[in-house]
PDB file of C-alpha atoms in Angstrom:
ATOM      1  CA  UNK I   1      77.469 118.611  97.332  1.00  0.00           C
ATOM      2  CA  UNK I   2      80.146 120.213  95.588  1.00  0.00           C
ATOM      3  CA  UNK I   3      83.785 121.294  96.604  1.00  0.00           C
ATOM      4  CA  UNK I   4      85.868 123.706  98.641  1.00  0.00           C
ATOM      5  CA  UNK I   5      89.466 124.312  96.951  1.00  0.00           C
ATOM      6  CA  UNK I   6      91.692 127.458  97.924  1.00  0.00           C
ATOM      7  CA  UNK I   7      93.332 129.889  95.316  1.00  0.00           C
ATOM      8  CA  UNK I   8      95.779 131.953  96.183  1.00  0.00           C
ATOM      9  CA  UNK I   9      95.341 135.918  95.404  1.00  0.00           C
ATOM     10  CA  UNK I  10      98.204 136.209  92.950  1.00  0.00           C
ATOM     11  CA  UNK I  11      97.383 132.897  90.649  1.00  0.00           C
ATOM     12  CA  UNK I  12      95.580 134.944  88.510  1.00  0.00           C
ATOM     13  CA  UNK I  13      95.062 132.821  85.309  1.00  0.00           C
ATOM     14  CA  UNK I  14      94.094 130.033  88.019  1.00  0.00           C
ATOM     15  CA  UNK I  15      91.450 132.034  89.674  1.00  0.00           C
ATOM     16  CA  UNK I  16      89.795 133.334  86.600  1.00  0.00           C
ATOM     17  CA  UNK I  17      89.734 130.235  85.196  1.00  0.00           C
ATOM     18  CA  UNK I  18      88.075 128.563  88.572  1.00  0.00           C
ATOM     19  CA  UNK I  19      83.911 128.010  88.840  1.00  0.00           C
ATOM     20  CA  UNK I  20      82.890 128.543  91.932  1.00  0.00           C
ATOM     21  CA  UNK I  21      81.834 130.887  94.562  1.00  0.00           C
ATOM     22  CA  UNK I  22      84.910 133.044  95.289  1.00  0.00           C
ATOM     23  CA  UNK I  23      85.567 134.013  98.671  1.00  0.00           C
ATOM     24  CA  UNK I  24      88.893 136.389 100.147  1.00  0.00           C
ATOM     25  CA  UNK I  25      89.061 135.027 103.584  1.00  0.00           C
ATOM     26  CA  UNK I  26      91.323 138.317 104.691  1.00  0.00           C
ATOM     27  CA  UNK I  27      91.712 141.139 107.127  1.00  0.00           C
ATOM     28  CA  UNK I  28      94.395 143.082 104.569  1.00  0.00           C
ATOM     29  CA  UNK I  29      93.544 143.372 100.768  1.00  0.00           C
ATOM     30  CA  UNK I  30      96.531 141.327  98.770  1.00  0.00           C
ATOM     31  CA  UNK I  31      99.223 143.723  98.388  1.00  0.00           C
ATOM     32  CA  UNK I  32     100.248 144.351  94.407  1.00  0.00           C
ATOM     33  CA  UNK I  33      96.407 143.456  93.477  1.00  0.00           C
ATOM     34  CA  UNK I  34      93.902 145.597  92.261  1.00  0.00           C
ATOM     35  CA  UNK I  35      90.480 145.168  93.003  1.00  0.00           C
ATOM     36  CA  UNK I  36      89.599 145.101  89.953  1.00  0.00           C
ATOM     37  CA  UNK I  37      91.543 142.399  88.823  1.00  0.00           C
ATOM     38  CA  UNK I  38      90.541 140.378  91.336  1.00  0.00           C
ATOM     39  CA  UNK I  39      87.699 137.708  90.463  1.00  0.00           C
ATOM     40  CA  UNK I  40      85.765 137.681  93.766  1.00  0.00           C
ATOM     41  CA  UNK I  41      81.968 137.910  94.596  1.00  0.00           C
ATOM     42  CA  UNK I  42      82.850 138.355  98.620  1.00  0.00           C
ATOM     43  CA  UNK I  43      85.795 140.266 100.709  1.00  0.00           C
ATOM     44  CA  UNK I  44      84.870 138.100 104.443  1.00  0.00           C
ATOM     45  CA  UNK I  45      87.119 139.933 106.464  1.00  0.00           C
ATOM     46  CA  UNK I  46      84.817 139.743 109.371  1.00  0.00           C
ATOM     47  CA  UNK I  47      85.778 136.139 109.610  1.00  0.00           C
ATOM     48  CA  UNK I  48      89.194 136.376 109.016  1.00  0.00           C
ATOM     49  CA  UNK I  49      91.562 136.217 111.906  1.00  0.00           C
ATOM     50  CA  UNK I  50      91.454 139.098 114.294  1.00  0.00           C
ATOM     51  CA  UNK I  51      94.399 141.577 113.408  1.00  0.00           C
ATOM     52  CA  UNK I  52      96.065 140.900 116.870  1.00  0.00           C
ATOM     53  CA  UNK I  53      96.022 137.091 116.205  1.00  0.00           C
ATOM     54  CA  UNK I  54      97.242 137.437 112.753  1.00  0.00           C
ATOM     55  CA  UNK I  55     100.048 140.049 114.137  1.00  0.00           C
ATOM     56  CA  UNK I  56     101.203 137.084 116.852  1.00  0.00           C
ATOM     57  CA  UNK I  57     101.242 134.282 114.210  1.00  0.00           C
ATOM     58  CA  UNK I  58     103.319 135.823 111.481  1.00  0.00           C
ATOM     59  CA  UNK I  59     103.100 133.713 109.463  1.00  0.00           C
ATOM     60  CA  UNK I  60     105.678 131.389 111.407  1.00  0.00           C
ATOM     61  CA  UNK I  61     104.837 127.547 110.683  1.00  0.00           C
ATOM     62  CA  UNK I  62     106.077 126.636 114.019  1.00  0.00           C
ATOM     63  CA  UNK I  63     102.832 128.823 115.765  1.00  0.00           C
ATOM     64  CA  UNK I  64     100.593 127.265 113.537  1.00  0.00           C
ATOM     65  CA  UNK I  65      98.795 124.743 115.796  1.00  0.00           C
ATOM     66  CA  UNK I  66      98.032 127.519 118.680  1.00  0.00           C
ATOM     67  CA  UNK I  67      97.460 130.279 115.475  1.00  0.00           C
ATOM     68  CA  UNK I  68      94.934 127.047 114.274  1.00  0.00           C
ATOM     69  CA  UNK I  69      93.425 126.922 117.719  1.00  0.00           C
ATOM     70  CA  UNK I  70      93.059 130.234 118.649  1.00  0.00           C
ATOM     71  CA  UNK I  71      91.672 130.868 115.254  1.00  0.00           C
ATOM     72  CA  UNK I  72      88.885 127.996 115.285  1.00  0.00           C
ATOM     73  CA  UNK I  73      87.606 129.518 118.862  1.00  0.00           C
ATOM     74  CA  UNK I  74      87.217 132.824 117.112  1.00  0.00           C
ATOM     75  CA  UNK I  75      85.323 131.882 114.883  1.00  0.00           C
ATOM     76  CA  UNK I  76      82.899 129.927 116.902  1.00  0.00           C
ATOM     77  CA  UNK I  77      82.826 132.738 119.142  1.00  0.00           C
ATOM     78  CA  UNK I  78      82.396 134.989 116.197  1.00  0.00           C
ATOM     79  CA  UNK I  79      78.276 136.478 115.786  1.00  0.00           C
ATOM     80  CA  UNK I  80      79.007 136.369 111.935  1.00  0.00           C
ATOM     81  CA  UNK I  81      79.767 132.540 111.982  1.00  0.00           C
ATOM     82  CA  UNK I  82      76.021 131.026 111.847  1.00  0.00           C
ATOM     83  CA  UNK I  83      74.685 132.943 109.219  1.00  0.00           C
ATOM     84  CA  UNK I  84      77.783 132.562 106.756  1.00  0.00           C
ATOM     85  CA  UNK I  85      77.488 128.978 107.501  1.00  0.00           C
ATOM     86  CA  UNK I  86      74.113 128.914 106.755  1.00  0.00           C
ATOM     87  CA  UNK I  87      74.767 130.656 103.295  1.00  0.00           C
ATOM     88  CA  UNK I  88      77.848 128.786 101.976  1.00  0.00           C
ATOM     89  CA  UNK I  89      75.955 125.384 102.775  1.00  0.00           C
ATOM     90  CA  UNK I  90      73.215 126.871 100.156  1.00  0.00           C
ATOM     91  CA  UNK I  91      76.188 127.973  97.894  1.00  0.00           C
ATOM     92  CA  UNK I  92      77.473 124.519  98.334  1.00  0.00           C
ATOM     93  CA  UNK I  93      74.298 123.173  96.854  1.00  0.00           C
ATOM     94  CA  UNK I  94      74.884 124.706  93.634  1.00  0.00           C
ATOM     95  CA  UNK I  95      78.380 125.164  92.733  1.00  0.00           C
ATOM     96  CA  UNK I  96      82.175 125.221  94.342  1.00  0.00           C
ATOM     97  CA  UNK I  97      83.692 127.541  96.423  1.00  0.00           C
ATOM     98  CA  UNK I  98      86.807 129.412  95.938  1.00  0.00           C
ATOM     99  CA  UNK I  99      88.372 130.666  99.212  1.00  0.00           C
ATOM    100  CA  UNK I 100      91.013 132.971  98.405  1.00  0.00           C
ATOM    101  CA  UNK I 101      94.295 134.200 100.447  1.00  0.00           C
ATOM    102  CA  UNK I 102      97.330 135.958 100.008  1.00  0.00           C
ATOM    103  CA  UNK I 103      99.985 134.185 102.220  1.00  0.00           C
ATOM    104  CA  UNK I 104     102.946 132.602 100.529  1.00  0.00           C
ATOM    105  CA  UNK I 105     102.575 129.111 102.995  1.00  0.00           C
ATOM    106  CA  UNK I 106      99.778 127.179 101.321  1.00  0.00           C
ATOM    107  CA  UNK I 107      99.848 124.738 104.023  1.00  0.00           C
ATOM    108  CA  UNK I 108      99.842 126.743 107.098  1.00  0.00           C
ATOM    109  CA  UNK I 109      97.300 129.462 106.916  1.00  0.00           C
ATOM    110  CA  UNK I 110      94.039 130.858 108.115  1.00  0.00           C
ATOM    111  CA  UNK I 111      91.991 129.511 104.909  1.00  0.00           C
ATOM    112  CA  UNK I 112      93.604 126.094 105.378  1.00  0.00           C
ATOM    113  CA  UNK I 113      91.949 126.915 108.888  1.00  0.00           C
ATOM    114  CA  UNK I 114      89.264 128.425 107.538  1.00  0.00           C
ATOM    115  CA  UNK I 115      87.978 125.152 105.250  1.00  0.00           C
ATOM    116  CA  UNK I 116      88.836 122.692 108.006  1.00  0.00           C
ATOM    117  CA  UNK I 117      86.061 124.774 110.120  1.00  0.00           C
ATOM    118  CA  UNK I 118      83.436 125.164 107.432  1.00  0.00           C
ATOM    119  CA  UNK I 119      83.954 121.020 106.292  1.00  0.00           C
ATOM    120  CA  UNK I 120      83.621 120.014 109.650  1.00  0.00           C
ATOM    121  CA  UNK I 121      80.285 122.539 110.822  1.00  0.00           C
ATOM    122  CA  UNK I 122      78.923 120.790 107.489  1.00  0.00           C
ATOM    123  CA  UNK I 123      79.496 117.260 108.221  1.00  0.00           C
ATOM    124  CA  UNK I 124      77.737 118.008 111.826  1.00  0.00           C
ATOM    125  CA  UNK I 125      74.653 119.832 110.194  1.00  0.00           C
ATOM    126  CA  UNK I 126      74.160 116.371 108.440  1.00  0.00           C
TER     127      UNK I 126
END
């Protein structure tokens, strides 16, 4: 099986440069980027945090284990979740996946979130 690794939005030379399967795991597009100059194959926004969850985190570090929590029941509550499992497990077959974000903490946000989830569904499917 191959890897997960997260980019962020703005490393451009890093991202083009990346193989994989390239993910934004975001409700907002990155501000400053254009769309065009973004290397991604899919926007998931319907599995990013919920805009009133992301507006009560903040970004603040000290919220991150309840933003971590309350973000890991969404998405198992979320109708998307099985079927994007399902296909990144293929995609995981085949190559890497890039999940991409935008926030300036690289160790307390939702794709940090959003990896923990999909490496742990993984290891359970096994």
């Amino acid at each position: 099986m191959h890897s997960i690794r997260l980019i962020r939005a703005y490393n451009h030379r890093q991202l083009k440069n990346a193989k994989g399967y390239k993910l934004l795991i975001d409700r907002l597009w990155p501000r400053g980027v254009k769309k065009t100059d973004l290397p991604y194959q899919w926007w998931l926004k319907e599995l990013a945090p919920t805009p009133s969850l992301r507006a009560w985190f903040n970004h603040q570090a000290d919220r991150y284990p309840t933003f971590k929590q309350k973000y890991l029941n969404e998405l198992k509550e979320n109708p998307f979740s099985p079927s994007v499992l399902e296909f990144l497990t293929q995609i995981l077959q085949s190559e890497n996946i890039i999940l991409i974000y935008s926030a300036k903490d690289d160790e307390h946000n939702q794709v940090v979130v959003f990896k923990e989830w999909l490496e742990g569904e993984i290891e359970a499917m096994e």
